[in-house]
Amino acid sequence: MNPTACILIIGNEILSGRTQDANIQFLAQNLGKLGINLQEIRVIPDQEALIVHTVNETRKKFSHVITTGGIGPTHDDITAPSIAKAFGVPWEIHEESFKILEAHFRPGEFNTPRQRMATLPRGAIPIRNPISAAPGFSMDNVHVLAGVPEIMRAMFLELAPHLSKGAPIVSRTWYAFGMSEGQIAEKLEEIQSAFPTLDIGSYPFKLQDQRKGVALVVKGHNENQVKNAAEQICQLIADFGLTPHEGEPTAKEASKI
Amino acid sequence: MNPTACILIIGNEILSGRTQDANIQFLAQNLGKLGINLQEIRVIPDQEALIVHTVNETRKKFSHVITTGGIGPTHDDITAPSIAKAFGVPWEIHEESFKILEAHFRPGEFNTPRQRMATLPRGAIPIRNPISAAPGFSMDNVHVLAGVPEIMRAMFLELAPHLSKGAPIVSRTWYAFGMSEGQIAEKLEEIQSAFPTLDIGSYPFKLQDQRKGVALVVKGHNENQVKNAAEQICQLIADFGLTPHEGEPTAKEASKI
């Protein structure tokens, strides 16, 4: 069994619609590459009681919980003290991180709010931040990353070698332009029934140039089975007199799917 | 007290990282405009037991639960039967929706998989789909929309007049280019303490042209208080010798914040 994961996006800015999420897809893709099965994502506000409750619920249910957001120097950055509370440990200066941040800022600029970024739950293992020095951290299976996408990505790359991993998921995707889901639903279900351990998905799309169609995705751990199912899907599209296209459309097109 | 909402994004494609979410921000912004307080978002896979559990947990906690995804004609579209199960009612042909879909397709093309899209939980109130005819539906406070962004948006506009609403949230945003959060954290906290009923947030940003800074957001129901807090924030930025810019950067820039 592959390890599982849950992502907690902590921050009012997604819930108010002010900010378009720019972290989920990166984390989802990279967890998949590590063979970690992302099973749930939650977006919750900067409220201590909610963070404590959600962290304690999810850390029991999933192998890994990855949080983003709320570890900066301002009053609305309450993720670290909330995690301390969830684990029932003090929130205290982390000496090593304090020294790193002290050296990072010019003399006199490492003020009280910035010292907050060197204050971690007792027992936390810091995650290095190669961009702006203020660390993320792991407490057991809870991994706390920044919300700023550039910093979150750098921290995730620091964290990745320390995560328990599973068998990578193999995936094949066929695009059928001009096809609609209702035309192939029955045959597709037959293929799914023939490969019960695979996950076969059907996703209608519309590209920026208005071309429409269906993307058919096969995923699973058994490379040979994925290959066989993909061949049947390819044949299914061809049987409709359409040309199956393998792989993703260009990145620019894909962003609109 | 304003009504609350939770969004459930149902679909493996977000969890696998195949698809970049394109629904959350639209729903978040439009719920905000209706004075509905979006408190949580969950992304869950196409698994019946998980959908049933999550729907039953959230519909008790929030005034409105809005789901997206999983109401198409293919085998992986299991939202409607799962909602029926959550409510303990049969999943059955909805006569009115059946007639609409029958008229929508050419003779002979309204096949069994497409009839699935006219199959709703008993007691559901359909939500009109002006784009591709297959309806969404409401069961009590659970509102089931399509996952395809264009259709989801059209359905939300059909649904909106029927939602219980609250006092709209007023918001003001100031951008300070060249400022970092650590410089203003203490003064910002003083402003937050002076306006305890408002929600003051601080968000570092980096634009496509590499300019960096901090966005300071004030939100609340009392327009006058929001105005007063916004003036203090404007003054705070000016005290640092920087020029406060009100409002959002252009849409193109904002997408990178």
Coordinates of C-alpha atoms in Angstrom, one line a residue:
Chain A
M1 CA 0.0 0.0 0.0
N2 CA 1.3 3.4 -0.9
P3 CA 1.5 6.1 1.7
T4 CA -1.3 8.6 1.7
A5 CA -1.3 12.4 2.0
C6 CA -3.6 15.3 2.8
I7 CA -2.9 18.9 1.9
L8 CA -4.1 21.7 4.2
I9 CA -4.1 25.1 2.6
I10 CA -4.3 27.6 5.5
G11 CA -5.3 31.1 4.6
N12 CA -8.2 33.5 4.2
E13 CA -7.0 34.7 0.8
I14 CA -8.1 31.5 -1.0
L15 CA -11.5 31.4 0.8
S16 CA -12.2 35.1 0.0
G17 CA -11.3 34.5 -3.7
R18 CA -8.6 37.2 -3.5
T19 CA -5.9 34.8 -4.6
Q20 CA -6.0 32.0 -7.2
D21 CA -4.5 28.9 -5.7
A22 CA -1.0 28.3 -7.2
N23 CA 0.2 25.4 -4.9
I24 CA -2.2 22.5 -5.2
Q25 CA -1.2 21.3 -8.7
F26 CA 2.5 21.4 -7.9
L27 CA 2.1 19.4 -4.7
A28 CA -0.3 17.0 -6.3
Q29 CA 2.0 16.2 -9.2
N30 CA 5.1 15.9 -7.1
L31 CA 3.4 13.7 -4.5
G32 CA 2.2 11.4 -7.3
K33 CA 5.8 11.2 -8.6
L34 CA 6.9 10.0 -5.2
G35 CA 4.2 7.3 -5.1
I36 CA 2.3 9.1 -2.4
N37 CA -1.4 8.9 -2.8
L38 CA -3.0 12.4 -2.3
Q39 CA -6.4 11.6 -0.9
E40 CA -7.8 14.9 0.2
I41 CA -7.2 18.7 0.2
R42 CA -8.7 21.1 2.6
V43 CA -8.6 24.9 2.5
I44 CA -9.3 26.4 6.0
P45 CA -9.1 30.0 7.4
D46 CA -6.5 31.4 9.7
Q47 CA -8.4 30.4 12.9
E48 CA -6.5 28.6 15.6
A49 CA -9.3 26.3 16.8
L50 CA -10.0 25.2 13.2
I51 CA -6.3 24.6 12.4
V52 CA -5.8 22.6 15.7
H53 CA -8.9 20.5 15.0
T54 CA -8.2 19.8 11.3
V55 CA -4.5 19.0 11.9
N56 CA -5.4 16.5 14.7
E57 CA -8.1 14.9 12.6
T58 CA -6.0 14.5 9.4
R59 CA -2.6 13.5 11.0
K60 CA -4.3 10.4 12.3
K61 CA -6.0 9.5 9.0
F62 CA -3.1 10.1 6.5
S63 CA 0.5 9.1 6.3
H64 CA 1.5 12.7 5.6
V65 CA -0.2 16.0 6.2
I66 CA 1.3 18.9 4.2
T67 CA 0.3 22.4 5.2
T68 CA 0.9 25.7 3.3
G69 CA 0.6 29.2 4.5
G70 CA 0.6 31.2 7.8
I71 CA 4.3 31.0 8.8
G72 CA 5.3 34.6 8.1
P73 CA 6.0 37.4 10.6
T74 CA 2.5 39.1 10.7
H75 CA -0.3 38.7 13.3
D76 CA -2.4 36.6 10.8
D77 CA 0.5 34.0 10.6
I78 CA -0.7 31.6 13.2
T79 CA 0.1 28.2 11.7
A80 CA 3.2 27.4 13.9
P81 CA 1.6 28.2 17.3
S82 CA -1.5 26.3 16.2
I83 CA 0.5 23.2 15.3
A84 CA 2.2 23.5 18.7
K85 CA -1.2 23.5 20.3
A86 CA -2.4 20.6 18.2
F87 CA 0.6 18.5 19.5
G88 CA 0.4 19.9 23.0
V89 CA 3.9 21.2 23.1
P90 CA 5.3 24.7 23.8
W91 CA 5.9 27.1 20.9
E92 CA 9.4 28.4 21.5
I93 CA 12.5 29.9 20.0
H94 CA 14.4 27.3 17.8
E95 CA 18.0 28.2 18.4
E96 CA 19.4 26.9 15.1
S97 CA 16.7 28.7 13.1
F98 CA 17.2 31.8 15.2
K99 CA 20.9 32.0 14.3
I100 CA 20.2 31.4 10.6
L101 CA 17.6 34.3 10.5
E102 CA 19.8 36.6 12.7
A103 CA 22.6 36.1 10.1
H104 CA 20.2 36.6 7.2
F105 CA 18.9 40.1 8.3
R106 CA 21.0 43.3 8.5
P107 CA 22.0 44.3 12.1
G108 CA 19.0 45.8 13.9
E109 CA 16.5 44.4 11.4
F110 CA 15.9 41.0 13.1
N111 CA 13.0 42.5 15.0
T112 CA 10.3 40.8 17.2
P113 CA 7.9 39.9 14.4
R114 CA 10.8 38.4 12.4
Q115 CA 11.9 36.4 15.5
R116 CA 8.4 34.9 15.3
M117 CA 9.6 33.0 12.2
A118 CA 12.3 31.3 14.3
T119 CA 9.7 30.2 16.9
L120 CA 8.7 26.6 16.3
P121 CA 6.8 23.9 18.2
R122 CA 9.1 22.0 20.6
G123 CA 10.6 19.0 18.8
A124 CA 10.0 20.3 15.3
I125 CA 12.6 19.5 12.6
P126 CA 13.1 22.6 10.5
I127 CA 12.8 22.5 6.7
R128 CA 15.4 24.7 5.0
N129 CA 14.2 27.8 3.1
P130 CA 16.9 28.6 0.5
I131 CA 15.0 31.7 -0.7
S132 CA 14.2 33.8 2.4
A133 CA 15.8 31.8 5.3
A134 CA 12.6 31.5 7.5
P135 CA 12.2 27.8 7.8
G136 CA 9.2 25.4 7.4
F137 CA 9.2 22.4 9.8
S138 CA 8.0 18.9 10.3
M139 CA 6.3 17.7 13.5
D140 CA 6.0 13.9 13.1
N141 CA 4.0 13.4 9.9
V142 CA 2.8 17.0 9.6
H143 CA 5.0 19.1 7.3
V144 CA 4.5 22.8 7.4
L145 CA 5.5 24.8 4.3
A146 CA 5.2 28.5 3.3
G147 CA 2.3 29.8 1.3
V148 CA 4.3 31.9 -1.2
P149 CA 4.5 29.5 -4.2
E150 CA 8.2 30.0 -4.9
I151 CA 9.2 29.4 -1.3
M152 CA 6.7 26.5 -0.9
R153 CA 8.3 24.7 -3.9
A154 CA 11.8 25.1 -2.6
M155 CA 10.8 23.8 0.8
F156 CA 9.0 20.8 -0.8
L157 CA 12.2 19.9 -2.6
E158 CA 14.0 20.0 0.7
L159 CA 11.4 17.9 2.4
A160 CA 10.9 15.3 -0.4
P161 CA 13.9 13.1 0.4
H162 CA 12.6 12.6 4.0
L163 CA 9.1 11.5 3.1
S164 CA 8.1 7.8 3.0
K165 CA 7.4 6.9 -0.6
G166 CA 5.5 4.3 -2.5
A167 CA 5.4 2.7 -6.0
P168 CA 5.1 5.5 -8.6
I169 CA 1.7 5.7 -10.4
V170 CA 1.9 5.1 -14.1
S171 CA -0.5 7.1 -16.3
R172 CA -1.4 7.3 -20.0
T173 CA -3.8 9.9 -21.5
W174 CA -5.5 9.9 -24.8
Y175 CA -7.3 12.9 -26.3
A176 CA -10.2 12.5 -28.7
F177 CA -11.1 15.7 -30.4
G178 CA -14.8 16.0 -31.4
M179 CA -15.9 13.2 -29.2
S180 CA -18.4 13.5 -26.4
E181 CA -18.5 11.5 -23.2
G182 CA -22.0 10.1 -23.8
Q183 CA -20.8 8.4 -27.0
I184 CA -18.2 6.2 -25.3
A185 CA -19.5 5.9 -21.7
E186 CA -20.7 2.3 -22.1
K187 CA -17.6 1.0 -23.8
L188 CA -15.4 2.9 -21.4
E189 CA -17.1 1.3 -18.5
E190 CA -16.5 -2.1 -20.0
I191 CA -12.8 -1.3 -20.1
Q192 CA -12.9 -0.2 -16.5
S193 CA -14.6 -3.4 -15.5
A194 CA -11.9 -5.4 -17.3
F195 CA -9.2 -3.6 -15.4
P196 CA -10.6 -3.3 -11.8
T197 CA -7.3 -2.3 -10.2
L198 CA -6.8 0.7 -12.6
D199 CA -8.4 4.1 -12.3
I200 CA -9.9 5.1 -15.6
G201 CA -11.2 8.7 -15.8
S202 CA -13.0 10.7 -18.5
Y203 CA -12.7 14.5 -18.7
P204 CA -14.4 16.7 -21.2
F205 CA -12.2 19.6 -22.3
K206 CA -12.4 22.8 -24.4
L207 CA -9.2 24.4 -25.6
Q208 CA -8.5 28.1 -26.0
D209 CA -9.1 27.7 -29.8
Q210 CA -12.5 26.3 -28.9
R211 CA -11.8 22.7 -30.0
K212 CA -13.6 20.3 -27.7
G213 CA -13.3 16.7 -26.9
V214 CA -12.7 14.1 -24.2
A215 CA -9.5 13.2 -22.4
L216 CA -9.3 9.6 -21.3
V217 CA -6.9 8.8 -18.5
V218 CA -5.6 5.4 -17.3
K219 CA -3.7 5.3 -14.0
G220 CA -2.3 2.5 -11.9
H221 CA 0.7 0.8 -10.4
N222 CA 1.0 -2.1 -12.9
E223 CA 2.7 -0.7 -16.0
N224 CA 1.7 -3.7 -18.2
Q225 CA -2.0 -3.4 -17.3
V226 CA -1.9 0.4 -17.9
K227 CA -0.4 -0.3 -21.3
N228 CA -3.1 -2.8 -22.2
A229 CA -5.9 -0.6 -21.0
A230 CA -4.5 2.3 -22.9
E231 CA -4.4 0.3 -26.1
Q232 CA -8.1 -0.6 -25.7
I233 CA -8.9 3.1 -25.1
C234 CA -6.9 4.0 -28.2
Q235 CA -8.9 1.4 -30.2
L236 CA -12.2 2.7 -28.7
I237 CA -11.4 6.2 -30.1
A238 CA -10.3 4.8 -33.5
D239 CA -13.5 2.7 -33.7
F240 CA -15.4 6.0 -33.7
G241 CA -13.5 7.1 -36.8
L242 CA -11.5 9.6 -34.7
T243 CA -7.7 10.0 -34.4
P244 CA -6.5 9.3 -30.8
H245 CA -3.8 11.8 -29.7
E246 CA -1.6 10.6 -26.9
G247 CA -0.1 12.9 -24.2
E248 CA -1.0 16.4 -23.0
P249 CA -1.8 19.3 -25.3
T250 CA 0.8 22.1 -25.0
A251 CA 1.1 23.7 -21.6
K252 CA -0.7 26.8 -22.8
E253 CA -3.7 24.8 -24.1
A254 CA -3.7 22.5 -21.0
S255 CA -4.2 25.4 -18.7
K256 CA -7.6 25.9 -20.1
I257 CA -8.8 22.3 -19.9
Chain B
M1 CA -24.8 36.2 11.4
N2 CA -24.1 35.6 7.7
P3 CA -24.8 32.1 6.3
T4 CA -21.8 29.9 5.9
A5 CA -20.7 27.7 3.0
C6 CA -18.4 24.8 2.2
I7 CA -17.3 23.8 -1.3
L8 CA -16.7 20.2 -2.1
I9 CA -14.6 19.6 -5.3
I10 CA -15.3 16.0 -6.2
G11 CA -12.8 14.5 -8.7
N12 CA -9.6 12.6 -9.0
E13 CA -8.2 15.0 -11.6
I14 CA -7.4 17.8 -9.1
L15 CA -5.8 15.3 -6.6
S16 CA -3.6 13.7 -9.3
G17 CA -2.5 17.2 -10.4
R18 CA -3.7 16.6 -14.0
T19 CA -6.0 19.6 -13.8
Q20 CA -5.4 23.0 -12.4
D21 CA -8.5 24.0 -10.4
A22 CA -10.5 26.7 -12.2
N23 CA -13.6 26.8 -10.0
I24 CA -12.6 27.7 -6.5
Q25 CA -11.9 31.4 -7.1
F26 CA -15.1 32.0 -9.0
L27 CA -17.2 30.4 -6.3
A28 CA -15.3 32.1 -3.5
Q29 CA -15.7 35.6 -5.0
N30 CA -19.4 35.1 -5.9
L31 CA -20.3 33.7 -2.5
G32 CA -18.5 36.7 -0.9
K33 CA -20.7 39.1 -3.0
L34 CA -23.8 37.3 -1.7
G35 CA -22.7 37.8 1.9
I36 CA -22.1 34.0 2.3
N37 CA -19.1 33.2 4.4
L38 CA -17.0 30.5 2.7
Q39 CA -15.4 28.7 5.6
E40 CA -13.9 25.6 4.1
I41 CA -13.1 23.9 0.8
R42 CA -12.4 20.2 0.4
V43 CA -11.2 18.3 -2.6
I44 CA -12.1 14.6 -2.5
P45 CA -11.8 11.7 -4.9
D46 CA -14.6 10.0 -6.8
Q47 CA -15.3 7.4 -4.1
E48 CA -18.8 6.8 -2.9
A49 CA -18.1 6.1 0.8
L50 CA -16.0 9.3 1.0
I51 CA -18.5 11.4 -0.8
V52 CA -21.4 10.2 1.4
H53 CA -19.3 10.7 4.6
T54 CA -18.1 14.2 3.6
V55 CA -21.5 15.4 2.4
N56 CA -23.2 14.2 5.6
E57 CA -20.5 15.8 7.8
T58 CA -20.5 19.2 6.0
R59 CA -24.2 19.6 5.4
K60 CA -24.8 19.7 9.2
K61 CA -21.9 22.2 9.8
F62 CA -22.6 24.8 7.1
S63 CA -25.6 26.7 5.8
H64 CA -24.7 25.7 2.2
V65 CA -22.6 22.9 0.7
I66 CA -21.7 23.4 -2.9
T67 CA -20.3 20.4 -4.8
T68 CA -18.7 20.5 -8.2
G69 CA -17.9 17.5 -10.5
G70 CA -19.0 14.0 -11.1
I71 CA -22.4 14.5 -12.7
G72 CA -21.6 13.5 -16.3
P73 CA -22.5 10.3 -18.2
T74 CA -19.4 8.1 -17.5
H75 CA -18.8 5.4 -14.9
D76 CA -16.6 7.7 -12.8
D77 CA -19.5 10.2 -12.5
I78 CA -20.9 9.1 -9.1
T79 CA -21.8 12.3 -7.3
A80 CA -25.6 12.0 -7.8
P81 CA -26.0 8.4 -6.6
S82 CA -23.7 9.2 -3.7
I83 CA -25.8 12.2 -2.7
A84 CA -28.9 10.0 -2.8
K85 CA -27.1 7.5 -0.5
A86 CA -26.1 10.4 1.8
F87 CA -29.7 11.4 2.1
G88 CA -31.1 7.8 2.3
V89 CA -33.4 8.3 -0.7
P90 CA -33.6 6.4 -4.1
W91 CA -31.7 7.6 -7.1
E92 CA -34.3 7.6 -9.9
I93 CA -35.3 9.1 -13.2
H94 CA -36.4 12.8 -12.8
E95 CA -39.2 13.0 -15.3
E96 CA -38.9 16.8 -16.1
S97 CA -35.1 16.5 -16.6
F98 CA -35.5 13.4 -18.7
K99 CA -37.8 15.2 -21.1
I100 CA -35.4 18.2 -21.3
L101 CA -32.5 15.9 -22.1
E102 CA -34.6 13.7 -24.5
A103 CA -35.4 16.9 -26.5
H104 CA -31.8 18.1 -26.3
F105 CA -30.3 15.0 -28.1
R106 CA -30.9 13.9 -31.6
P107 CA -33.3 10.9 -32.0
G108 CA -31.5 7.7 -30.9
E109 CA -28.7 9.5 -29.2
F110 CA -30.3 9.8 -25.7
N111 CA -28.7 6.5 -24.7
T112 CA -28.4 4.8 -21.3
P113 CA -25.3 6.7 -20.1
R114 CA -26.9 10.0 -21.0
Q115 CA -30.1 9.0 -19.2
R116 CA -27.9 8.7 -16.1
M117 CA -27.7 12.6 -16.2
A118 CA -31.5 12.7 -15.8
T119 CA -31.3 10.4 -12.7
L120 CA -31.4 12.4 -9.5
P121 CA -31.9 11.7 -5.8
R122 CA -35.7 11.6 -5.0
G123 CA -36.8 15.1 -3.9
A124 CA -34.0 16.9 -5.7
I125 CA -34.7 20.3 -7.2
P126 CA -33.0 20.5 -10.6
I127 CA -30.6 23.4 -11.4
R128 CA -31.0 24.5 -15.0
N129 CA -28.0 24.0 -17.3
P130 CA -28.3 26.5 -20.1
I131 CA -25.2 25.2 -21.9
S132 CA -25.5 21.4 -22.2
A133 CA -29.0 20.7 -20.7
A134 CA -27.9 18.0 -18.1
P135 CA -29.0 19.6 -14.8
G136 CA -27.4 20.2 -11.5
F137 CA -29.6 19.9 -8.4
S138 CA -30.2 20.9 -4.8
M139 CA -31.1 18.5 -2.0
D140 CA -31.9 20.7 1.0
N141 CA -28.8 22.8 1.6
V142 CA -26.5 20.7 -0.7
H143 CA -26.2 22.2 -4.2
V144 CA -24.6 20.0 -6.9
L145 CA -23.0 21.7 -9.8
A146 CA -21.0 20.4 -12.8
G147 CA -17.2 20.4 -12.8
V148 CA -16.6 21.9 -16.2
P149 CA -16.0 25.6 -15.4
E150 CA -18.2 27.1 -18.1
I151 CA -21.2 24.9 -17.0
M152 CA -20.5 25.3 -13.3
R153 CA -20.6 29.1 -13.6
A154 CA -23.9 29.0 -15.6
M155 CA -25.4 26.7 -13.0
F156 CA -24.2 28.9 -10.1
L157 CA -25.9 31.9 -11.6
E158 CA -29.1 29.9 -11.8
L159 CA -28.7 28.8 -8.2
A160 CA -27.7 32.1 -6.6
P161 CA -31.2 33.7 -6.4
H162 CA -32.3 30.7 -4.3
L163 CA -29.5 30.8 -1.7
S164 CA -30.0 32.5 1.7
K165 CA -27.8 35.5 1.8
G166 CA -26.1 37.8 4.3
A167 CA -24.6 41.3 4.6
P168 CA -22.0 41.7 1.9
I169 CA -18.4 41.9 3.0
V170 CA -16.7 45.2 2.3
S171 CA -13.0 45.0 1.4
R172 CA -10.2 47.5 0.8
T173 CA -6.7 46.6 -0.4
W174 CA -3.5 48.6 -0.4
Y175 CA -0.3 47.6 -2.2
A176 CA 3.1 48.7 -0.9
F177 CA 5.8 48.0 -3.5
G178 CA 9.3 47.4 -2.0
M179 CA 8.0 46.8 1.5
S180 CA 8.5 43.5 3.4
E181 CA 6.1 42.1 6.0
G182 CA 8.6 42.1 8.8
Q183 CA 8.9 45.9 8.6
I184 CA 5.3 46.6 9.3
A185 CA 4.1 43.6 11.3
E186 CA 4.1 45.3 14.7
K187 CA 2.2 48.4 13.5
L188 CA -0.2 46.2 11.5
E189 CA -1.0 44.2 14.6
E190 CA -1.8 47.4 16.5
I191 CA -4.3 48.4 13.7
Q192 CA -5.8 44.9 13.9
S193 CA -6.2 45.2 17.7
A194 CA -7.9 48.6 17.3
F195 CA -10.5 47.0 14.9
P196 CA -11.1 43.6 16.4
T197 CA -14.3 42.9 14.3
L198 CA -12.4 43.4 11.1
D199 CA -10.2 40.9 9.3
I200 CA -6.8 42.4 8.4
G201 CA -4.5 40.3 6.2
S202 CA -1.0 40.7 5.0
Y203 CA 0.1 39.0 1.7
P204 CA 3.6 39.2 0.2
F205 CA 3.5 39.3 -3.6
K206 CA 5.9 39.2 -6.6
L207 CA 4.6 40.4 -9.9
Q208 CA 5.6 39.0 -13.3
D209 CA 7.9 41.9 -13.8
Q210 CA 9.7 40.9 -10.6
R211 CA 8.5 43.8 -8.5
K212 CA 7.8 42.7 -4.9
G213 CA 5.9 44.0 -2.0
V214 CA 3.1 43.4 0.4
A215 CA -0.7 43.6 -0.1
L216 CA -2.6 44.7 3.0
V217 CA -6.3 43.7 3.0
V218 CA -9.1 44.9 5.3
K219 CA -12.4 43.1 5.3
G220 CA -15.5 43.4 7.4
H221 CA -19.2 44.2 7.4
N222 CA -19.0 47.7 8.8
E223 CA -18.2 50.0 5.9
N224 CA -17.2 52.9 8.2
Q225 CA -14.8 50.8 10.2
V226 CA -13.3 49.3 7.1
K227 CA -12.8 52.9 5.8
N228 CA -11.1 54.0 9.0
A229 CA -8.8 51.0 9.2
A230 CA -7.9 51.4 5.5
E231 CA -6.9 55.0 6.2
Q232 CA -4.6 53.9 9.0
I233 CA -3.0 51.2 6.7
C234 CA -2.5 53.8 4.0
Q235 CA -0.8 56.1 6.6
L236 CA 1.4 53.2 7.8
I237 CA 2.7 52.6 4.3
A238 CA 3.3 56.4 3.8
D239 CA 5.2 56.5 7.1
F240 CA 7.7 54.2 5.6
G241 CA 8.3 56.7 2.8
L242 CA 6.4 54.5 0.3
T243 CA 3.5 55.3 -2.0
P244 CA 0.4 53.2 -1.2
H245 CA -1.5 51.9 -4.2
E246 CA -5.1 51.1 -3.8
G247 CA -7.0 48.3 -5.6
E248 CA -5.8 45.3 -7.5
P249 CA -2.9 45.3 -10.0
T250 CA -4.1 44.4 -13.5
A251 CA -5.7 41.0 -13.9
K252 CA -2.6 39.8 -15.7
E253 CA -0.3 40.8 -12.8
A254 CA -2.7 39.6 -10.2
S255 CA -2.7 36.1 -11.5
K256 CA 0.9 35.8 -10.4
I257 CA 0.5 37.2 -6.9

